[in-house]
Amino acid sequence: MGSLAYIALVLALAVGIYLLIRYQRERQKELYRMEALRDSRLYKDIYPLILRAAARDLDQVRIERDRITFTLVCPPGTLGVFELCQCGHRQMSRTRTRVLAEVIAEDIEILRDRGKYGLSRYRITRANGSVDYGYVYTIRTPYKDAVMEARRRISMRIGI
């Protein structure tokens, strides 16, 4: 019984090491993809909109294969939409869409705060029946309430 337990322990350790090495390789690939995307013309074209969005209170950031949409909390509405085809870019692959969501979160730091924003993936069914996935950062209700309360207090001080 002791040798069987020893074999199981060694096997579990080998599997653990294998999974760790595989995770590190995948993470390296992911970092490479993020750097490559950051250096691309697409990202350079989107970047001014990202800078504007980083200075505002965002309600949602939607990243899809063919567009990126920034929606504001106050005033409610869309800050900007970046349509890839209208700006001379092709649709992104699923991998590139996910990587873009991560890169945007690096440049808009507040999106990484899980207490303030949540990231979710959603399914998009196209007219031709194909399925895509989009990513959306959505403001969490307690943080949105705090932002709205702060804006209300400021407007009361100013007398608007």
PDB file of C-alpha atoms in Angstrom:
ATOM      1  CA  MET A   1       0.000   0.000   0.000  1.00  0.00           C
ATOM      2  CA  GLY A   2       2.867   2.368   0.758  1.00  0.00           C
ATOM      3  CA  SER A   3       4.452   2.016  -2.693  1.00  0.00           C
ATOM      4  CA  LEU A   4       1.093   2.640  -4.391  1.00  0.00           C
ATOM      5  CA  ALA A   5       0.655   5.853  -2.412  1.00  0.00           C
ATOM      6  CA  TYR A   6       4.205   6.871  -3.286  1.00  0.00           C
ATOM      7  CA  ILE A   7       3.539   6.307  -7.008  1.00  0.00           C
ATOM      8  CA  ALA A   8       0.312   8.308  -6.789  1.00  0.00           C
ATOM      9  CA  LEU A   9       2.143  11.147  -5.035  1.00  0.00           C
ATOM     10  CA  VAL A  10       4.913  11.220  -7.652  1.00  0.00           C
ATOM     11  CA  LEU A  11       2.340  11.109 -10.444  1.00  0.00           C
ATOM     12  CA  ALA A  12       0.351  13.970  -8.884  1.00  0.00           C
ATOM     13  CA  LEU A  13       3.535  15.998  -8.477  1.00  0.00           C
ATOM     14  CA  ALA A  14       4.491  15.386 -12.130  1.00  0.00           C
ATOM     15  CA  VAL A  15       1.035  16.464 -13.305  1.00  0.00           C
ATOM     16  CA  GLY A  16       1.245  19.568 -11.120  1.00  0.00           C
ATOM     17  CA  ILE A  17       4.632  20.532 -12.556  1.00  0.00           C
ATOM     18  CA  TYR A  18       3.368  19.925 -16.093  1.00  0.00           C
ATOM     19  CA  LEU A  19       0.327  22.146 -15.517  1.00  0.00           C
ATOM     20  CA  LEU A  20       2.484  24.884 -13.996  1.00  0.00           C
ATOM     21  CA  ILE A  21       4.864  24.861 -16.973  1.00  0.00           C
ATOM     22  CA  ARG A  22       1.930  24.899 -19.386  1.00  0.00           C
ATOM     23  CA  TYR A  23       0.350  27.827 -17.532  1.00  0.00           C
ATOM     24  CA  GLN A  24       3.620  29.779 -17.660  1.00  0.00           C
ATOM     25  CA  ARG A  25       3.938  29.186 -21.409  1.00  0.00           C
ATOM     26  CA  GLU A  26       0.357  30.289 -22.036  1.00  0.00           C
ATOM     27  CA  ARG A  27       0.901  33.395 -19.929  1.00  0.00           C
ATOM     28  CA  GLN A  28       4.039  34.231 -21.923  1.00  0.00           C
ATOM     29  CA  LYS A  29       2.078  33.870 -25.164  1.00  0.00           C
ATOM     30  CA  GLU A  30      -0.643  36.101 -23.728  1.00  0.00           C
ATOM     31  CA  LEU A  31       1.866  38.794 -22.758  1.00  0.00           C
ATOM     32  CA  TYR A  32       3.414  38.609 -26.227  1.00  0.00           C
ATOM     33  CA  ARG A  33      -0.031  39.004 -27.830  1.00  0.00           C
ATOM     34  CA  MET A  34      -0.752  41.994 -25.587  1.00  0.00           C
ATOM     35  CA  GLU A  35       2.506  43.707 -26.549  1.00  0.00           C
ATOM     36  CA  ALA A  36       1.962  42.970 -30.239  1.00  0.00           C
ATOM     37  CA  LEU A  37      -1.554  44.434 -30.045  1.00  0.00           C
ATOM     38  CA  ARG A  38      -0.331  47.493 -28.173  1.00  0.00           C
ATOM     39  CA  ASP A  39       2.173  48.146 -31.007  1.00  0.00           C
ATOM     40  CA  SER A  40      -0.421  47.664 -33.764  1.00  0.00           C
ATOM     41  CA  ARG A  41      -2.010  50.385 -35.882  1.00  0.00           C
ATOM     42  CA  LEU A  42      -5.429  49.326 -34.587  1.00  0.00           C
ATOM     43  CA  TYR A  43      -4.511  50.129 -30.999  1.00  0.00           C
ATOM     44  CA  LYS A  44      -2.841  53.396 -31.985  1.00  0.00           C
ATOM     45  CA  ASP A  45      -6.125  54.399 -33.670  1.00  0.00           C
ATOM     46  CA  ILE A  46      -8.236  53.444 -30.622  1.00  0.00           C
ATOM     47  CA  TYR A  47      -5.870  54.974 -28.058  1.00  0.00           C
ATOM     48  CA  PRO A  48      -7.193  58.602 -28.162  1.00  0.00           C
ATOM     49  CA  LEU A  49     -10.669  57.293 -27.329  1.00  0.00           C
ATOM     50  CA  ILE A  50      -9.210  55.182 -24.518  1.00  0.00           C
ATOM     51  CA  LEU A  51      -7.481  58.254 -23.074  1.00  0.00           C
ATOM     52  CA  ARG A  52     -10.763  60.218 -23.125  1.00  0.00           C
ATOM     53  CA  ALA A  53     -12.566  57.295 -21.492  1.00  0.00           C
ATOM     54  CA  ALA A  54      -9.934  56.929 -18.766  1.00  0.00           C
ATOM     55  CA  ALA A  55     -10.695  60.448 -17.535  1.00  0.00           C
ATOM     56  CA  ARG A  56     -14.464  59.865 -17.255  1.00  0.00           C
ATOM     57  CA  ASP A  57     -16.887  57.820 -15.155  1.00  0.00           C
ATOM     58  CA  LEU A  58     -17.662  54.817 -17.336  1.00  0.00           C
ATOM     59  CA  ASP A  59     -20.820  52.764 -17.138  1.00  0.00           C
ATOM     60  CA  GLN A  60     -19.737  50.109 -19.640  1.00  0.00           C
ATOM     61  CA  VAL A  61     -16.936  49.254 -22.016  1.00  0.00           C
ATOM     62  CA  ARG A  62     -17.958  46.758 -24.704  1.00  0.00           C
ATOM     63  CA  ILE A  63     -15.364  45.006 -26.829  1.00  0.00           C
ATOM     64  CA  GLU A  64     -16.665  43.063 -29.801  1.00  0.00           C
ATOM     65  CA  ARG A  65     -14.989  41.748 -32.953  1.00  0.00           C
ATOM     66  CA  ASP A  66     -16.127  44.712 -34.994  1.00  0.00           C
ATOM     67  CA  ARG A  67     -16.499  47.586 -32.503  1.00  0.00           C
ATOM     68  CA  ILE A  68     -15.524  49.024 -29.146  1.00  0.00           C
ATOM     69  CA  THR A  69     -18.114  51.105 -27.279  1.00  0.00           C
ATOM     70  CA  PHE A  70     -17.590  53.356 -24.244  1.00  0.00           C
ATOM     71  CA  THR A  71     -20.729  54.346 -22.298  1.00  0.00           C
ATOM     72  CA  LEU A  72     -20.764  57.022 -19.571  1.00  0.00           C
ATOM     73  CA  VAL A  73     -22.487  57.074 -16.195  1.00  0.00           C
ATOM     74  CA  CYS A  74     -23.061  60.799 -16.103  1.00  0.00           C
ATOM     75  CA  PRO A  75     -24.170  62.286 -18.378  1.00  0.00           C
ATOM     76  CA  PRO A  76     -25.710  59.017 -19.482  1.00  0.00           C
ATOM     77  CA  GLY A  77     -24.889  58.117 -23.044  1.00  0.00           C
ATOM     78  CA  THR A  78     -22.159  56.973 -25.334  1.00  0.00           C
ATOM     79  CA  LEU A  79     -18.751  58.594 -25.105  1.00  0.00           C
ATOM     80  CA  GLY A  80     -17.593  56.981 -28.319  1.00  0.00           C
ATOM     81  CA  VAL A  81     -17.822  54.008 -30.630  1.00  0.00           C
ATOM     82  CA  PHE A  82     -14.858  52.750 -32.590  1.00  0.00           C
ATOM     83  CA  GLU A  83     -16.122  50.842 -35.639  1.00  0.00           C
ATOM     84  CA  LEU A  84     -13.259  48.788 -37.016  1.00  0.00           C
ATOM     85  CA  CYS A  85     -14.509  48.574 -40.620  1.00  0.00           C
ATOM     86  CA  GLN A  86     -15.184  52.332 -40.815  1.00  0.00           C
ATOM     87  CA  CYS A  87     -11.619  53.029 -39.689  1.00  0.00           C
ATOM     88  CA  GLY A  88     -10.042  50.670 -42.228  1.00  0.00           C
ATOM     89  CA  HIS A  89      -9.520  47.643 -39.971  1.00  0.00           C
ATOM     90  CA  ARG A  90     -10.744  44.076 -40.378  1.00  0.00           C
ATOM     91  CA  GLN A  91     -12.750  42.270 -37.740  1.00  0.00           C
ATOM     92  CA  MET A  92     -10.663  40.851 -34.929  1.00  0.00           C
ATOM     93  CA  SER A  93     -10.330  37.178 -34.145  1.00  0.00           C
ATOM     94  CA  ARG A  94     -11.787  35.804 -30.913  1.00  0.00           C
ATOM     95  CA  THR A  95      -8.341  35.699 -29.354  1.00  0.00           C
ATOM     96  CA  ARG A  96      -7.510  39.253 -30.370  1.00  0.00           C
ATOM     97  CA  THR A  97     -10.866  40.477 -29.019  1.00  0.00           C
ATOM     98  CA  ARG A  98     -10.079  38.938 -25.617  1.00  0.00           C
ATOM     99  CA  VAL A  99      -6.547  40.327 -25.646  1.00  0.00           C
ATOM    100  CA  LEU A 100      -7.868  43.798 -26.512  1.00  0.00           C
ATOM    101  CA  ALA A 101     -10.179  43.619 -23.496  1.00  0.00           C
ATOM    102  CA  GLU A 102      -7.154  42.930 -21.291  1.00  0.00           C
ATOM    103  CA  VAL A 103      -5.052  45.698 -22.830  1.00  0.00           C
ATOM    104  CA  ILE A 104      -7.852  48.251 -22.431  1.00  0.00           C
ATOM    105  CA  ALA A 105      -8.113  47.285 -18.756  1.00  0.00           C
ATOM    106  CA  GLU A 106      -4.394  47.976 -18.355  1.00  0.00           C
ATOM    107  CA  ASP A 107      -4.803  51.481 -19.778  1.00  0.00           C
ATOM    108  CA  ILE A 108      -8.010  52.268 -17.892  1.00  0.00           C
ATOM    109  CA  GLU A 109      -6.828  51.158 -14.469  1.00  0.00           C
ATOM    110  CA  ILE A 110     -10.174  51.429 -12.698  1.00  0.00           C
ATOM    111  CA  LEU A 111     -11.544  48.586 -14.844  1.00  0.00           C
ATOM    112  CA  ARG A 112      -9.188  46.179 -13.061  1.00  0.00           C
ATOM    113  CA  ASP A 113     -10.741  46.970  -9.664  1.00  0.00           C
ATOM    114  CA  ARG A 114     -13.170  44.067  -9.149  1.00  0.00           C
ATOM    115  CA  GLY A 115     -15.022  46.015  -6.474  1.00  0.00           C
ATOM    116  CA  LYS A 116     -15.915  48.716  -8.996  1.00  0.00           C
ATOM    117  CA  TYR A 117     -16.192  46.918 -12.345  1.00  0.00           C
ATOM    118  CA  GLY A 118     -17.019  43.405 -13.416  1.00  0.00           C
ATOM    119  CA  LEU A 119     -15.888  41.704 -16.614  1.00  0.00           C
ATOM    120  CA  SER A 120     -18.174  39.270 -18.360  1.00  0.00           C
ATOM    121  CA  ARG A 121     -18.278  37.502 -21.682  1.00  0.00           C
ATOM    122  CA  TYR A 122     -21.489  37.437 -23.660  1.00  0.00           C
ATOM    123  CA  ARG A 123     -22.670  35.568 -26.719  1.00  0.00           C
ATOM    124  CA  ILE A 124     -23.477  37.336 -29.981  1.00  0.00           C
ATOM    125  CA  THR A 125     -25.463  35.532 -32.657  1.00  0.00           C
ATOM    126  CA  ARG A 126     -24.931  37.142 -36.056  1.00  0.00           C
ATOM    127  CA  ALA A 127     -27.573  37.373 -38.793  1.00  0.00           C
ATOM    128  CA  ASN A 128     -25.892  34.538 -40.699  1.00  0.00           C
ATOM    129  CA  GLY A 129     -26.123  32.273 -37.658  1.00  0.00           C
ATOM    130  CA  SER A 130     -22.473  32.425 -36.644  1.00  0.00           C
ATOM    131  CA  VAL A 131     -21.651  32.878 -32.974  1.00  0.00           C
ATOM    132  CA  ASP A 132     -19.186  35.418 -31.602  1.00  0.00           C
ATOM    133  CA  TYR A 133     -18.331  36.497 -28.111  1.00  0.00           C
ATOM    134  CA  GLY A 134     -17.981  39.992 -26.756  1.00  0.00           C
ATOM    135  CA  TYR A 135     -16.558  41.263 -23.495  1.00  0.00           C
ATOM    136  CA  VAL A 136     -18.104  43.928 -21.328  1.00  0.00           C
ATOM    137  CA  TYR A 137     -16.784  45.762 -18.295  1.00  0.00           C
ATOM    138  CA  THR A 138     -19.810  46.919 -16.316  1.00  0.00           C
ATOM    139  CA  ILE A 139     -19.831  49.262 -13.345  1.00  0.00           C
ATOM    140  CA  ARG A 140     -21.014  47.618 -10.134  1.00  0.00           C
ATOM    141  CA  THR A 141     -24.112  49.075  -8.516  1.00  0.00           C
ATOM    142  CA  PRO A 142     -22.550  50.224  -5.197  1.00  0.00           C
ATOM    143  CA  TYR A 143     -19.778  52.082  -7.038  1.00  0.00           C
ATOM    144  CA  LYS A 144     -22.273  53.603  -9.490  1.00  0.00           C
ATOM    145  CA  ASP A 145     -24.391  54.782  -6.564  1.00  0.00           C
ATOM    146  CA  ALA A 146     -21.299  56.353  -4.973  1.00  0.00           C
ATOM    147  CA  VAL A 147     -20.413  58.144  -8.227  1.00  0.00           C
ATOM    148  CA  MET A 148     -23.957  59.459  -8.630  1.00  0.00           C
ATOM    149  CA  GLU A 149     -24.061  60.607  -4.991  1.00  0.00           C
ATOM    150  CA  ALA A 150     -20.748  62.419  -5.365  1.00  0.00           C
ATOM    151  CA  ARG A 151     -22.015  64.169  -8.497  1.00  0.00           C
ATOM    152  CA  ARG A 152     -25.244  65.119  -6.689  1.00  0.00           C
ATOM    153  CA  ARG A 153     -23.287  66.645  -3.803  1.00  0.00           C
ATOM    154  CA  ILE A 154     -21.065  68.613  -6.162  1.00  0.00           C
ATOM    155  CA  SER A 155     -24.071  69.955  -8.060  1.00  0.00           C
ATOM    156  CA  MET A 156     -25.721  70.993  -4.762  1.00  0.00           C
ATOM    157  CA  ARG A 157     -22.576  72.899  -3.704  1.00  0.00           C
ATOM    158  CA  ILE A 158     -22.357  74.690  -7.005  1.00  0.00           C
ATOM    159  CA  GLY A 159     -26.081  75.323  -7.009  1.00  0.00           C
ATOM    160  CA  ILE A 160     -26.983  73.703 -10.302  1.00  0.00           C
TER     161      ILE A 160
END
